[in-house]
Structure formats: C-alpha cells, structure tokens
mmCIF file of C-alpha atoms and ligand atoms in Angstrom:
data_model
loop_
_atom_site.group_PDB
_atom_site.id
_atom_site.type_symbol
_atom_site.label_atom_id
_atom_site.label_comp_id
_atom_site.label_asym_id
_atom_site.label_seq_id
_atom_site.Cartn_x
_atom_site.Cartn_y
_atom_site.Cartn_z
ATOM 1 C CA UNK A 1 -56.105 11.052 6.912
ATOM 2 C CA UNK A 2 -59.716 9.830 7.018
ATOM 3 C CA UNK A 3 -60.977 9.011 10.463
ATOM 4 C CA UNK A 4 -60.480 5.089 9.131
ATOM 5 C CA UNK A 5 -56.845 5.820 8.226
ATOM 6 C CA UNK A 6 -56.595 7.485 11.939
ATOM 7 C CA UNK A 7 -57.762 4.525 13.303
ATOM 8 C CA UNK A 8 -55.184 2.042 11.735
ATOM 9 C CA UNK A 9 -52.334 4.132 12.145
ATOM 10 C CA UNK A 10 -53.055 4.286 15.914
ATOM 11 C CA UNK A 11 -53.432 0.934 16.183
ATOM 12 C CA UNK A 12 -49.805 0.192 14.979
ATOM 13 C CA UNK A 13 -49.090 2.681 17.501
ATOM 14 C CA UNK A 14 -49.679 0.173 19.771
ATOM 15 C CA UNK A 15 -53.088 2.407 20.621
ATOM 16 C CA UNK A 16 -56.604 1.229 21.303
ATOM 17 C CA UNK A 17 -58.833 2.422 18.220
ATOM 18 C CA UNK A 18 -60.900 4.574 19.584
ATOM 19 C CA UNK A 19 -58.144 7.052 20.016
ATOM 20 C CA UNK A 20 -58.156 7.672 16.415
ATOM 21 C CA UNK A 21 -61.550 9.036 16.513
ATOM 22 C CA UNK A 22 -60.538 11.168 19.252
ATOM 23 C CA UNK A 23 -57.794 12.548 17.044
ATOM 24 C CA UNK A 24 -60.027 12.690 14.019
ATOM 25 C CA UNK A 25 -62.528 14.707 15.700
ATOM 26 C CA UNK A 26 -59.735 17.204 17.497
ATOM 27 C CA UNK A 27 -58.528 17.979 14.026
ATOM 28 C CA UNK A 28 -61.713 17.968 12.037
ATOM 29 C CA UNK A 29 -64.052 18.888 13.687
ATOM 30 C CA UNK A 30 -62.795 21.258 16.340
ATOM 31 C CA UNK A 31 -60.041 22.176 13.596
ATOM 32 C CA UNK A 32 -57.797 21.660 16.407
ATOM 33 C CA UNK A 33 -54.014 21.657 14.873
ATOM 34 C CA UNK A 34 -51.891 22.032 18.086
ATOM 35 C CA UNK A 35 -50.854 18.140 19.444
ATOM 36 C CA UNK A 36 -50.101 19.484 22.918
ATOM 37 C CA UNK A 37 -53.812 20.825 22.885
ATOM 38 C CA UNK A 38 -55.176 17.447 22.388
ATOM 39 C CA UNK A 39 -55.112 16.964 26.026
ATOM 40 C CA UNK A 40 -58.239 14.121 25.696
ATOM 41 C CA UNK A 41 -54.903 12.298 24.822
ATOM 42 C CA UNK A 42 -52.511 10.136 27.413
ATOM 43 C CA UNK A 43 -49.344 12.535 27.543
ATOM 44 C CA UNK A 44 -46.892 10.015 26.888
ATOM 45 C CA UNK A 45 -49.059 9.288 23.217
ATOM 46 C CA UNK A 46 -48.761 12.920 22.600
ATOM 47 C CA UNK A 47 -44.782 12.872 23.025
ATOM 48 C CA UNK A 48 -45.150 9.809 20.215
ATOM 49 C CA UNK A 49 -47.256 11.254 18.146
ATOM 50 C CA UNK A 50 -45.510 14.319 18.296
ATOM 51 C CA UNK A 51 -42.451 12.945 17.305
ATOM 52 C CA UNK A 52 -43.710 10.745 14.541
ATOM 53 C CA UNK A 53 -46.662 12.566 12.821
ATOM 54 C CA UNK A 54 -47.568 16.261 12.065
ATOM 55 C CA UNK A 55 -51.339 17.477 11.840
ATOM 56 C CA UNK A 56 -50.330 20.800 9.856
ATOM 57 C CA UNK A 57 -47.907 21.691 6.543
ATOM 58 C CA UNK A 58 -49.321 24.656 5.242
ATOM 59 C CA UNK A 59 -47.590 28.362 6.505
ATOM 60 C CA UNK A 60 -49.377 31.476 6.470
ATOM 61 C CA UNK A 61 -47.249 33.972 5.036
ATOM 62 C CA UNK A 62 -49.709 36.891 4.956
ATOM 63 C CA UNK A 63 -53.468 37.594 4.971
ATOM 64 C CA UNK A 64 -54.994 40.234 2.445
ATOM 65 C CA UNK A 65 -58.573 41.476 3.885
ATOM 66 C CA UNK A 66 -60.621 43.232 1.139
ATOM 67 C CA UNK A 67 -62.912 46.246 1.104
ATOM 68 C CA UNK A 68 -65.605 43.779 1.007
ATOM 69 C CA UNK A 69 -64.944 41.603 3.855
ATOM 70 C CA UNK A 70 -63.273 39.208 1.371
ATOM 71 C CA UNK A 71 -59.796 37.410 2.777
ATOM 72 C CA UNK A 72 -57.021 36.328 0.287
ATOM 73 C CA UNK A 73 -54.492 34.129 2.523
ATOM 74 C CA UNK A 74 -51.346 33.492 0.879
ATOM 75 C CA UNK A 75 -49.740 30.469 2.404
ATOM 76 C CA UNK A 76 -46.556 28.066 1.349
ATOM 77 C CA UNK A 77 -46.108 24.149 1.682
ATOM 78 C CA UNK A 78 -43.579 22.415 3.347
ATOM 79 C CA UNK A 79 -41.465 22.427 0.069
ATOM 80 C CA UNK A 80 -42.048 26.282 0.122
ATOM 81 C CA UNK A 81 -44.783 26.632 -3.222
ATOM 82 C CA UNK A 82 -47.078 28.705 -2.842
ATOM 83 C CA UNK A 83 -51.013 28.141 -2.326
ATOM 84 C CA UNK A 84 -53.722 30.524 -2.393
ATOM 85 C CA UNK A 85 -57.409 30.350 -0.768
ATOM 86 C CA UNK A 86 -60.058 32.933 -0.582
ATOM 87 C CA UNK A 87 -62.772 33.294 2.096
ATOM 88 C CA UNK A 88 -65.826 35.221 0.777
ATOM 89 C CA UNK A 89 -68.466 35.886 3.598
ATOM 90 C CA UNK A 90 -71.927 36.004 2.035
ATOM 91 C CA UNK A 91 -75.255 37.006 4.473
ATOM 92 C CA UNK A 92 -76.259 33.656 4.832
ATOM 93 C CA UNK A 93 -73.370 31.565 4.163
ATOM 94 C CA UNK A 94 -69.504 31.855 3.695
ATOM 95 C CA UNK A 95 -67.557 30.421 0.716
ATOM 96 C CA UNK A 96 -64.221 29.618 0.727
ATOM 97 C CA UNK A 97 -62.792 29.211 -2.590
ATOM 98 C CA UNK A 98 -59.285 26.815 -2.469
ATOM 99 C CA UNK A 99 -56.575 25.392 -4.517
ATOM 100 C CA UNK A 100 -55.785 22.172 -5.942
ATOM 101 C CA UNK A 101 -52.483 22.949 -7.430
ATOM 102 C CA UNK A 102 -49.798 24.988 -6.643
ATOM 103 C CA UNK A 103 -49.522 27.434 -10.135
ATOM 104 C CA UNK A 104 -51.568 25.678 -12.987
ATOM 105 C CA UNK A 105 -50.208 23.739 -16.172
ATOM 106 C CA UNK A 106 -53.515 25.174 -18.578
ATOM 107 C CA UNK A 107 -52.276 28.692 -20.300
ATOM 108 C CA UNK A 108 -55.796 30.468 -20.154
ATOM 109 C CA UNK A 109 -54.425 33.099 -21.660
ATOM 110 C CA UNK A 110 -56.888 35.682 -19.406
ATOM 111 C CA UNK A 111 -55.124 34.428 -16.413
ATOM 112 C CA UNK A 112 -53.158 35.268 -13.482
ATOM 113 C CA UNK A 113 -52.024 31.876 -12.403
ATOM 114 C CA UNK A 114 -51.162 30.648 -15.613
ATOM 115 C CA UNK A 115 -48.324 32.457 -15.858
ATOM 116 C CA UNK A 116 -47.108 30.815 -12.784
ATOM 117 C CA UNK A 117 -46.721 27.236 -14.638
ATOM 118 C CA UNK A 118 -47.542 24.047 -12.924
ATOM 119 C CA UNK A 119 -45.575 23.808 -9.401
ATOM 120 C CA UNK A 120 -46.901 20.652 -8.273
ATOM 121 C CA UNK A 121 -50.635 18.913 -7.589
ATOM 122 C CA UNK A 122 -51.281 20.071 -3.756
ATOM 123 C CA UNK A 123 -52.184 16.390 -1.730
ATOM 124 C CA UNK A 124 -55.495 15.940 -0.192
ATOM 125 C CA UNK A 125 -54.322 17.229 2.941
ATOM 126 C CA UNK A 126 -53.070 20.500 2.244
ATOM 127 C CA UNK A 127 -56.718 20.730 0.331
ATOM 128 C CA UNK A 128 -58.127 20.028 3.545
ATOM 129 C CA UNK A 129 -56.103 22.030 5.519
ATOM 130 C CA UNK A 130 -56.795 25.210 3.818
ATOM 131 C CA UNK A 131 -60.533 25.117 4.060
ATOM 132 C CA UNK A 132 -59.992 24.469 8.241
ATOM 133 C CA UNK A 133 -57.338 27.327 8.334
ATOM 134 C CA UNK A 134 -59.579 29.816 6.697
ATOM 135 C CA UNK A 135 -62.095 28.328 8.808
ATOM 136 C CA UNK A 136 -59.802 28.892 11.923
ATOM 137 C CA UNK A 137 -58.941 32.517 10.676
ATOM 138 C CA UNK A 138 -62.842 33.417 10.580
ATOM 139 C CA UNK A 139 -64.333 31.659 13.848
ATOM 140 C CA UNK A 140 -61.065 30.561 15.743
ATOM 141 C CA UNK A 141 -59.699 26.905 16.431
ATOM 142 C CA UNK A 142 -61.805 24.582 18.741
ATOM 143 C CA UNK A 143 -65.743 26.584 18.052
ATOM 144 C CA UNK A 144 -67.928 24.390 16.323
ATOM 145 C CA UNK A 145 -67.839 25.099 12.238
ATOM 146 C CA UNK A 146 -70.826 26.914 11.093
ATOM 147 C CA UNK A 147 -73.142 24.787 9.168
ATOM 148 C CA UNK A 148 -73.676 25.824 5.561
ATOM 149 C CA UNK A 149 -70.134 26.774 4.654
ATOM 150 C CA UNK A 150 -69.915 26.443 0.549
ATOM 151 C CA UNK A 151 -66.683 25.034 -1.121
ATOM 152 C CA UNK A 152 -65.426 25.843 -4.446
ATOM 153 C CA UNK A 153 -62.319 24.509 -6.100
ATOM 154 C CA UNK A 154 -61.866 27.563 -8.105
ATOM 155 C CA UNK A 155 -58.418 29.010 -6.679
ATOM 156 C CA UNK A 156 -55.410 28.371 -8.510
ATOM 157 C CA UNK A 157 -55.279 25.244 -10.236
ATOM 158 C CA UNK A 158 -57.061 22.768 -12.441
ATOM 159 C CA UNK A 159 -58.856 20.690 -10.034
ATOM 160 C CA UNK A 160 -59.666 17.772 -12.703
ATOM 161 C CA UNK A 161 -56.256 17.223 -12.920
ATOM 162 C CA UNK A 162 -55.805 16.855 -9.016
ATOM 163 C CA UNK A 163 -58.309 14.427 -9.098
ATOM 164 C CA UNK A 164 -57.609 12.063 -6.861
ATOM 165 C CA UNK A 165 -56.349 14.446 -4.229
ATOM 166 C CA UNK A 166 -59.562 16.455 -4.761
ATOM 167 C CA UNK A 167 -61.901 13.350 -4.286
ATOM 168 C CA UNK A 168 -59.922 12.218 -1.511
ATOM 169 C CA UNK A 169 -60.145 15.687 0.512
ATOM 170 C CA UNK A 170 -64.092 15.990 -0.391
ATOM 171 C CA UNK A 171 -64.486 12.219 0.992
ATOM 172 C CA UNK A 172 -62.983 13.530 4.269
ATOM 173 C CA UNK A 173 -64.142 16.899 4.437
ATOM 174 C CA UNK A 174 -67.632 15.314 3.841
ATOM 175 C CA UNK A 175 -67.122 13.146 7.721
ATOM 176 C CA UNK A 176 -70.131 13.727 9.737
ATOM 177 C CA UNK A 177 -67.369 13.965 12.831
ATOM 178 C CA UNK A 178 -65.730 16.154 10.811
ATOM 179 C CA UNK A 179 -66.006 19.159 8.796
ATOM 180 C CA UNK A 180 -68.832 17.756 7.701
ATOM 181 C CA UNK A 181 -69.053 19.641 4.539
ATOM 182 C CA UNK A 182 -70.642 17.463 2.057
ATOM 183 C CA UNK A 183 -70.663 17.369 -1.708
ATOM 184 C CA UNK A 184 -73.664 19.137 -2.034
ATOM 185 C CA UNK A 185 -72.040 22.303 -1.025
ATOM 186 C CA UNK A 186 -68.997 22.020 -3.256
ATOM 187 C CA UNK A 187 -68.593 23.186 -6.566
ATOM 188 C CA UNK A 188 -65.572 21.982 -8.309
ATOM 189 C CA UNK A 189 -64.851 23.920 -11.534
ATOM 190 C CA UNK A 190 -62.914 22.676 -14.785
ATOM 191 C CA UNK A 191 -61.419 24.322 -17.789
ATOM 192 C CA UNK A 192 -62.693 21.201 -19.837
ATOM 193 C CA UNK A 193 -60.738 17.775 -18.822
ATOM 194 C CA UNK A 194 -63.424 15.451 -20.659
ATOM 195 C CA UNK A 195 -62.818 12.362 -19.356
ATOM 196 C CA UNK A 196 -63.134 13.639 -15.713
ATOM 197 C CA UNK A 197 -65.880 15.562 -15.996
ATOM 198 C CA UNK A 198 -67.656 11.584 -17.434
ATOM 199 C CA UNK A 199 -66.309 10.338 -14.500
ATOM 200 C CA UNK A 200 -67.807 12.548 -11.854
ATOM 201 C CA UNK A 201 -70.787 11.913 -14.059
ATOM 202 C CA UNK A 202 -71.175 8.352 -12.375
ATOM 203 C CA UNK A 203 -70.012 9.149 -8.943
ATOM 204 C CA UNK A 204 -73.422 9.089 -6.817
ATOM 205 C CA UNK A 205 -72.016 11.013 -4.055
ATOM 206 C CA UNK A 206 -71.029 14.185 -6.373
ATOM 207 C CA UNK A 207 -69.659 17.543 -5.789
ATOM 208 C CA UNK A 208 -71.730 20.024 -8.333
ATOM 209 C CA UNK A 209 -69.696 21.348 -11.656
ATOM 210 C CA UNK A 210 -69.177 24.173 -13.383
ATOM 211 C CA UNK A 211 -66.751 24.554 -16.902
ATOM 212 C CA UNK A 212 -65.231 27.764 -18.008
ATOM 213 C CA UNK A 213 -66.468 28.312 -21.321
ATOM 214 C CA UNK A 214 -65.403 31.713 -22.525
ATOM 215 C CA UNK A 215 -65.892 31.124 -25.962
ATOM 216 C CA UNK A 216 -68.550 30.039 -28.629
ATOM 217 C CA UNK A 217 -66.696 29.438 -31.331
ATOM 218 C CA UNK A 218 -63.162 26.658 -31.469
ATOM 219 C CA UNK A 219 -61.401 29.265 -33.363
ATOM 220 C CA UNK A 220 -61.601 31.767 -30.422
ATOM 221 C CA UNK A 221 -61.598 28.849 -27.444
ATOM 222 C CA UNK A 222 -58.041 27.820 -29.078
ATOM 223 C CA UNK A 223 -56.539 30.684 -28.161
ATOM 224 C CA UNK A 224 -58.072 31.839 -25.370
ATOM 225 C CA UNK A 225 -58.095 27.951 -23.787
ATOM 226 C CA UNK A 226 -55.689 26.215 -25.356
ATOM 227 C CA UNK A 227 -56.965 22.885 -23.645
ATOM 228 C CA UNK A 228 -59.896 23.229 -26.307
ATOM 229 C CA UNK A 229 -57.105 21.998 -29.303
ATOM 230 C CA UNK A 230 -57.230 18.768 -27.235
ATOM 231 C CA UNK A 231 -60.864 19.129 -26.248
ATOM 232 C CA UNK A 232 -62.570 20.818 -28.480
ATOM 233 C CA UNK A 233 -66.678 22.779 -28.073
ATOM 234 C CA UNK A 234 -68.272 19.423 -29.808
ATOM 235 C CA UNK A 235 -66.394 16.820 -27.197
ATOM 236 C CA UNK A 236 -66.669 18.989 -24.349
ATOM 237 C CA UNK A 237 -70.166 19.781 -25.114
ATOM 238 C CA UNK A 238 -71.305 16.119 -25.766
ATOM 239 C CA UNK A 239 -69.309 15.264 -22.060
ATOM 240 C CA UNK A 240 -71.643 18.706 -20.550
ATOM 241 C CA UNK A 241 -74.679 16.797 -21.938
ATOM 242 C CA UNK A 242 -73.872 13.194 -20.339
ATOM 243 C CA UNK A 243 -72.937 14.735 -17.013
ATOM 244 C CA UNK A 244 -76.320 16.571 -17.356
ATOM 245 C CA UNK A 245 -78.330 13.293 -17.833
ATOM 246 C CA UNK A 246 -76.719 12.384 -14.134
ATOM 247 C CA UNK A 247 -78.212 15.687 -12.442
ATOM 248 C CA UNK A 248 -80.369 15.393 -9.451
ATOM 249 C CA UNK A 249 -84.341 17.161 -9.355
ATOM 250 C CA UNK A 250 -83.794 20.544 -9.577
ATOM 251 C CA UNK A 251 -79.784 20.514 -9.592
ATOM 252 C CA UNK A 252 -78.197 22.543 -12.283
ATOM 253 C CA UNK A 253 -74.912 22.693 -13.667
ATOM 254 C CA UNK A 254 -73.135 26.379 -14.599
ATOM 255 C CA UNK A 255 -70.916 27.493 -17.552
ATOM 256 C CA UNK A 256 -68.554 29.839 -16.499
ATOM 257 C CA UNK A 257 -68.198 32.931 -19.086
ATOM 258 C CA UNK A 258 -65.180 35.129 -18.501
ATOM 259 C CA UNK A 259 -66.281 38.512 -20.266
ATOM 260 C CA UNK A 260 -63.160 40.345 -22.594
ATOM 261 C CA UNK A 261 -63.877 43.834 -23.688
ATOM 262 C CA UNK A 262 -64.183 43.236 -27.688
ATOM 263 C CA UNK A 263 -63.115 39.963 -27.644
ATOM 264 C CA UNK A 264 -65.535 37.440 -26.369
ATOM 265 C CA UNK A 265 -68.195 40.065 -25.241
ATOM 266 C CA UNK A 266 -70.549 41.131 -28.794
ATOM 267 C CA UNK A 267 -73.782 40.529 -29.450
ATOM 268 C CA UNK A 268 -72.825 38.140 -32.158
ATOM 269 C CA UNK A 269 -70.626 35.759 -29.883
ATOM 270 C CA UNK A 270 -74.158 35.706 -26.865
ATOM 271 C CA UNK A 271 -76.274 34.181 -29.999
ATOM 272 C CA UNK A 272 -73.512 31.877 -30.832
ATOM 273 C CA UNK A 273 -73.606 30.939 -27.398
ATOM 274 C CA UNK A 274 -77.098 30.382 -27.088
ATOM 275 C CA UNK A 275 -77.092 28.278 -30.288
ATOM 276 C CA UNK A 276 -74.938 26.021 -29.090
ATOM 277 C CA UNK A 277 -75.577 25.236 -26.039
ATOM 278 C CA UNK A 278 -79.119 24.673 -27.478
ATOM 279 C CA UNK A 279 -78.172 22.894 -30.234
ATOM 280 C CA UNK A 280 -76.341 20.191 -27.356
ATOM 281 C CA UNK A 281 -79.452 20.232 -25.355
ATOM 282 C CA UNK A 282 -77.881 21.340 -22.428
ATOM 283 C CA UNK A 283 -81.288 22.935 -20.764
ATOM 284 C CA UNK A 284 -80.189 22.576 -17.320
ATOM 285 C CA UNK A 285 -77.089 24.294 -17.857
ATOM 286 C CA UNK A 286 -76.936 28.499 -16.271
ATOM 287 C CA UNK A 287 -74.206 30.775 -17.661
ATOM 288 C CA UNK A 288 -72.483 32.997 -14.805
ATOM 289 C CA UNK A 289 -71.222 35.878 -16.519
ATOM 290 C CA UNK A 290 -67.644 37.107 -14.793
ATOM 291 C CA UNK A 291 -66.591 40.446 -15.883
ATOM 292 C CA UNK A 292 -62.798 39.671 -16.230
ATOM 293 C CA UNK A 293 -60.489 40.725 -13.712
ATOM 294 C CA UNK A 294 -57.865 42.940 -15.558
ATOM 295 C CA UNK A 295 -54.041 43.048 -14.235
ATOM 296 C CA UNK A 296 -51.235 44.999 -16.181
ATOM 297 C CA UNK A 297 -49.874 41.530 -17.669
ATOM 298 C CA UNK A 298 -52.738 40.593 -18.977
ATOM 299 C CA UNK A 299 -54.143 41.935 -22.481
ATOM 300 C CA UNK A 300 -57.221 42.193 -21.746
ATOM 301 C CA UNK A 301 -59.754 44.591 -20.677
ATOM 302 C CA UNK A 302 -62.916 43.765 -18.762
ATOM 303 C CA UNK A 303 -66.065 44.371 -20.782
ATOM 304 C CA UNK A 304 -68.298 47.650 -20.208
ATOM 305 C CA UNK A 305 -71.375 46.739 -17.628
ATOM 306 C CA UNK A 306 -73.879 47.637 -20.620
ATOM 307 C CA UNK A 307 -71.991 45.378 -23.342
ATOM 308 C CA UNK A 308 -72.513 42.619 -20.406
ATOM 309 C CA UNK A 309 -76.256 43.147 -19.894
ATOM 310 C CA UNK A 310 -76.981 43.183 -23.614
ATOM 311 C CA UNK A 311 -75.209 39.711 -23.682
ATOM 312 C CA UNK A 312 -77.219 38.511 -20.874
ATOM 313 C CA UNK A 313 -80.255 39.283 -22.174
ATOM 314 C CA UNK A 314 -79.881 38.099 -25.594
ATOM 315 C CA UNK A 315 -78.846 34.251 -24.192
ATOM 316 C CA UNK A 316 -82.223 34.877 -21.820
ATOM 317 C CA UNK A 317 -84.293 35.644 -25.031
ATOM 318 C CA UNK A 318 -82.877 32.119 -26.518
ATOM 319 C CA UNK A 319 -84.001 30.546 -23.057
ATOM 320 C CA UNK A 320 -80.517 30.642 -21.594
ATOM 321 C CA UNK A 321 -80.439 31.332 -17.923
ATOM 322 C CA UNK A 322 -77.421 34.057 -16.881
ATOM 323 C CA UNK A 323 -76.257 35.391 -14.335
ATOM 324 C CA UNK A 324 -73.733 38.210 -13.647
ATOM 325 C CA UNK A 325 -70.910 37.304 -11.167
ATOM 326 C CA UNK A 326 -70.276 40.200 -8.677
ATOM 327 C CA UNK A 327 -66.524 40.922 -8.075
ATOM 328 C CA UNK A 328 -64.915 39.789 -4.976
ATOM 329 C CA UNK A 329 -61.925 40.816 -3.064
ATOM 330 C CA UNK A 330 -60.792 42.527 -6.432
ATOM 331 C CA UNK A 331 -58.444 45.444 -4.437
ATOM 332 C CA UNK A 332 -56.592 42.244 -3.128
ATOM 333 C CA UNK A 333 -56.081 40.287 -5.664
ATOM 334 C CA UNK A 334 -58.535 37.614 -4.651
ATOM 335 C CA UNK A 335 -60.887 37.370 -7.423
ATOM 336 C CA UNK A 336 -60.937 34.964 -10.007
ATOM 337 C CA UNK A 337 -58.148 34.276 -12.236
ATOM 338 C CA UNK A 338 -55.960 37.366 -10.219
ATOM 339 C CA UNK A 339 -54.188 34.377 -7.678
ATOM 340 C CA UNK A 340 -50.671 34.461 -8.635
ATOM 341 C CA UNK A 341 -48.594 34.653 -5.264
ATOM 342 C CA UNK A 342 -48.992 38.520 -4.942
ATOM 343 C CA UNK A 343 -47.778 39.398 -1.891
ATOM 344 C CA UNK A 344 -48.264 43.464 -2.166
ATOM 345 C CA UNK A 345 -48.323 46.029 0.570
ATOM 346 C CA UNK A 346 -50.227 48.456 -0.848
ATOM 347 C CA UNK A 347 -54.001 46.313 -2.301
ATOM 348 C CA UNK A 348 -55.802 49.735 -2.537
ATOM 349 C CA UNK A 349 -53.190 51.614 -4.626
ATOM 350 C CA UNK A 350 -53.372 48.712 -7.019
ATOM 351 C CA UNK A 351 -57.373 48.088 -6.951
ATOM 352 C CA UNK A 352 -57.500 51.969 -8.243
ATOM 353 C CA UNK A 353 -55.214 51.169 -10.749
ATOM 354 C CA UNK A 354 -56.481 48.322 -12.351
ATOM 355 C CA UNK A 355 -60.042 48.050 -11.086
ATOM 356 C CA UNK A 356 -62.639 48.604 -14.282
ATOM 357 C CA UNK A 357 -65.780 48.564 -12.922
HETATM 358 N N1 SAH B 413 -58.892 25.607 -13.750
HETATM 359 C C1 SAH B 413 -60.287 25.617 -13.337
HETATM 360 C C2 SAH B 413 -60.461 26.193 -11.943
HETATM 361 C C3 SAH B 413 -60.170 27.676 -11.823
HETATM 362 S S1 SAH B 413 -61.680 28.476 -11.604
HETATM 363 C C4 SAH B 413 -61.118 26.355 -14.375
HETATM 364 O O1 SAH B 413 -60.543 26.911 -15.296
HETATM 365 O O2 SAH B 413 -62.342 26.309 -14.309
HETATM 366 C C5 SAH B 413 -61.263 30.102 -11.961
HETATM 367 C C6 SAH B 413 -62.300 30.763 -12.827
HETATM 368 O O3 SAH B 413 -61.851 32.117 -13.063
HETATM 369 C C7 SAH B 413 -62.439 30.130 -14.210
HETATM 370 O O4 SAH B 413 -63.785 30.100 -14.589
HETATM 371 C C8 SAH B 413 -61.691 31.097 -15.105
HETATM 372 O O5 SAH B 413 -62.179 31.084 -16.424
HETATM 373 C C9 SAH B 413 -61.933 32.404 -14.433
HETATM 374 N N2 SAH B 413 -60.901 33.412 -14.716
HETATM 375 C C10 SAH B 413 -59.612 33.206 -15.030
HETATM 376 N N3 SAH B 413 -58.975 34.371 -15.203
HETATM 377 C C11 SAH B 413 -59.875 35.347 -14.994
HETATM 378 C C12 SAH B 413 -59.833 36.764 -15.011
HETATM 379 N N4 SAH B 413 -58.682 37.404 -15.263
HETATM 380 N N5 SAH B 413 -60.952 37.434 -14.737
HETATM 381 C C13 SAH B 413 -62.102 36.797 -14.436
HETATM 382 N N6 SAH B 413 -62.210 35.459 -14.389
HETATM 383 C C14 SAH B 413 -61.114 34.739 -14.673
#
C-alpha cells in the first residue's frame, strides 16, 4: 500500500491518520516487516492489525551467494510460485535486479525462464517486497537504506506486461518516507511490448528503458524473439525512436544485445546493426553487449571474447556506442536469462561446467 492507502485503511480502523504514516514509514523506510516490532503502535492496534492485515507474503527458500559477492535469493509467494531477485554490489552503488512475473509467457528461445511458462503477474507488493528483503539481507531490518541503490526489472519476467503492478510498486518505492528509490535509478527492461514502451514515453516521472534486441535482421529476431512476429524491427524501432524524442539532457536509452556464438555474433550481423539503428535515428540509443549465459538446455553457446570485441568495435566505427556487460553471479545461476527456480547445492560444480568465459 502507498502511504495514502495506509492512511485510509487506518482510518476505517477506527484509527487517527497519522498512524498510517507511522506504519508506512516502519515498513518502508526502516523495512521493518515484524507487526509486534512496531512498538510506536498502541498494543491493542497491533493485536487488530495483526489479525486483519499482513505486511509480508514472500518466503525465502534459500540464498545463493556468488564468487563475486553477487546474491541470487530464491523465494515463493503465498500461492507457492516461485520468484527470483538478484543483489549485485557494485563499489559505489548496489543493484538489485527483481521480478515482475513469476516464470515468463515470451519464449526467448536463449532463455532460462522461458521454459518455465507464465505462472502468474507478481502484484505490486511482492515487487516491493523483494527489493526491501534483499535490502534487509544486505544491511539488516530497521538501518536506514543506503542512498543510491539502482533498480532493474530484469529478473524473470516481462515487466511491460506487469505494467500496472510495476508502475504501482515504482510509485511507492519512489516515497520520500520510504524507500525512496526514485525512477531515476530504475531501469525497467522489455523484450519489445510497443504500445508500453509509447506509453512510458509520456509518463513525466519515468523509470529509464532498455529493449533486448538480439537481432538485426526479422528473419533471425523471429526465432530467437518470437514477440518480434507480433512486433516486428520496423514497429519496434519507430516506438525506440518516439520514446527517444521524450529523453531528458543527457539521458540515454540502451539496447540490450545477447551475444550467440555463430548465431547473432559475425561481423556481418554488428553492420546490420549499426545500419539500422542509424537508419531509425536512434543516436541516443547505447548497445550493452551480454555474452550469453550458456546452461545445458539451452542451444546455444556464448560467443568467443574476440568475436565480441570485433562486434563492438565495428558498431563504434558506425558511431554506435557499446558496451560489454560483465557477468554476474554466473556460478549461481544469477545472471541474466539463467533464473529458472534452480535450487542446486553444489553452484561451483555447475559454474565449471557450464561457465564459457
Ligand atoms: N523480459 C524482459 C526482462 C528480462 S531482462 C526482457 O526481455 O528484456 C533479461 C535480459 O537477459 C534480457 O535482455 C535478455 O535478452 C537477456 N538474456 C536472456 N537470456 C539470456 C542468456 N541466456 N544469457 C544472457 N542474457 C540473456
């Protein structure tokens, strides 16, 4: 609930208003999830709203800590689906990467959590709570939240098509007596839902975008993406270009480029690229270059490191900005595309296996 929904559902509690900023700030902002700790609160209200209300559905079922520092937590909702959220500390800043659906209805057909199918759209409060129990898991319940943390909806899930939840959690995650995480430090990623991305286009208060591309070409998009048949490069493209007019000074907008050893990854398919995203005009556009993350049900390979720095440099000599994405929390099965409920014991034996790079 927002800190305005609080408020009225205390007051038909027969509560004076203010209470429900006391709650708001409990849970938001000291991420406080235990009623009985709320102790700010008359005791006999607690017994009520202990009865009537909870302030937590999500379950950890297990925690997966990475080589790098990275943490894959593995939780299940109250109707026993599973979600998936990442925490990636950086030097200056964390990120923690969640989900806005439980499996994913897209068949990317380089991914991990497609092959789960669509369980069900996660609510804007189990999108909430996942960002304050990583948050919890890092720094503990009840210490302030460290400024600067960086959202991405990039777990499992197609976050365009959760879009109400997704706008709803960002409204109250954004609560200056809150979490106070605000749109400028999310990045909400889409495999191509056009009419959503045209929509965030004329939202002034705006969470920052980034589409998975993965292919120049429709032929290869089709079956790599199959969401491409019902958006296709030229739609997509001309949606890219509109939601570019509405960027900020200096904000950009990325294209997410998953790299498949002979597949995707030739010189010929980079200059393909570059044409056309300079043929759309899309100059404020960077491509992030993610060297795929392989798994033994999945037929692909990632590309060679070389093959991926040829490819970068031939979209920067067509005045394409790149980037390569680093790896995280591979040996866990936290990196992109790899979230698919895994629950093993042994991360390392499997990181050796299947780990490219
Ligand atoms: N459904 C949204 C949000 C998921 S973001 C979307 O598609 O954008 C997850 C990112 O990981 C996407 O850019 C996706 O293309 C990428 N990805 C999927 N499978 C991958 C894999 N096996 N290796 C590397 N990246 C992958």
């Amino acid at each position: 609930m927002s800190q305005d929904e609080l408020t009225a559902f205390v007051v038909q509690m027969n509560e004076p208003a203010y209470r429900g900023k006391q709650i708001f700030s409990a849970l938001q902002n000291h991420r406080q999830l235990d009623i009985n700790k709320l102790t700010e609160l008359p005791k006999e209200f607690r017994g009520r709203l202990a009865e009537t209300s909870v302030t937590s559905t999500l379950k950890t079922e297990s925690r997966y800590i990475s080589s790098d520092g990275t943490r894959r937590y593995l939780m299940k909702t109250h109707d026993n689906l599973p979600v998936e959220t990442v925490f990636i500390p950086e030097e200056r800043r964390d990120t923690i990467c969640f989900s806005s659906q439980s499996g994913c209805p897209l068949q990317c057909d380089f991914c991990l959590t497609a092959k789960l199918g669509l369980l069900r759209t996660l609510t804007a409060g189990e999108i909430v709570e996942q960002v304050i129990l990583a948050l919890n898991d890092a720094y503990g319940e009840g210490t302030e939240t460290p400024r600067g943390t960086n959202l991405v909806a990039m777990g499992a899930g197609e976050p365009m098509l959760a879009f109400d939840s997704l706008m709803k959690a960002l409204r109250i995650m954004a609560e200056p007596k809150g979490l106070f995480i605000v749109p400028n430090r999310v990045t909400v990623s889409t495999a191509g839902i056009v009419p959503r991305i045209l929509e965030l286009a004329g939202i002034p208060d705006r969470p920052h975008l980034a589409v998975s591309l993965s292919a120049p070409t429709n032929e290869l998009r089709n079956k790599l993406m199959p969401i491409n048949k019902r958006w296709p490069l030229d739609e997509l493209l001309d949606a890219c270009k509109v939601f570019q007019e509405s960027l900020k000074p200096g904000e950009r907008f990325t294209f997410e480029y998953v790299m498949l050893d002979n597949v995707n990854d030739s010189d010929e398919h980079a200059r393909q690229l570059a044409n056309l995203l300079n043929r759309h005009g899309l100059q404020r556009a960077k491509v992030n270059l993610i060297p795929h993350n392989a798994a033994e049900t999945l037929p692909y390979n990632a590309s060679p490191f070389e093959q991926i720095e040829s490819f970068k440099s031939i979209l920067e000599s067509k005045g394409v900005q790149a980037f390569v994405r680093r790896p995280r929390g591979r040996d866990i099965y936290a990196a992109c595309g790899q979230l698919a409920a895994r629950t093993t014991n042994n991360p390392t034996t499997q990181a050796t296996l299947h780990a490219i790079n």
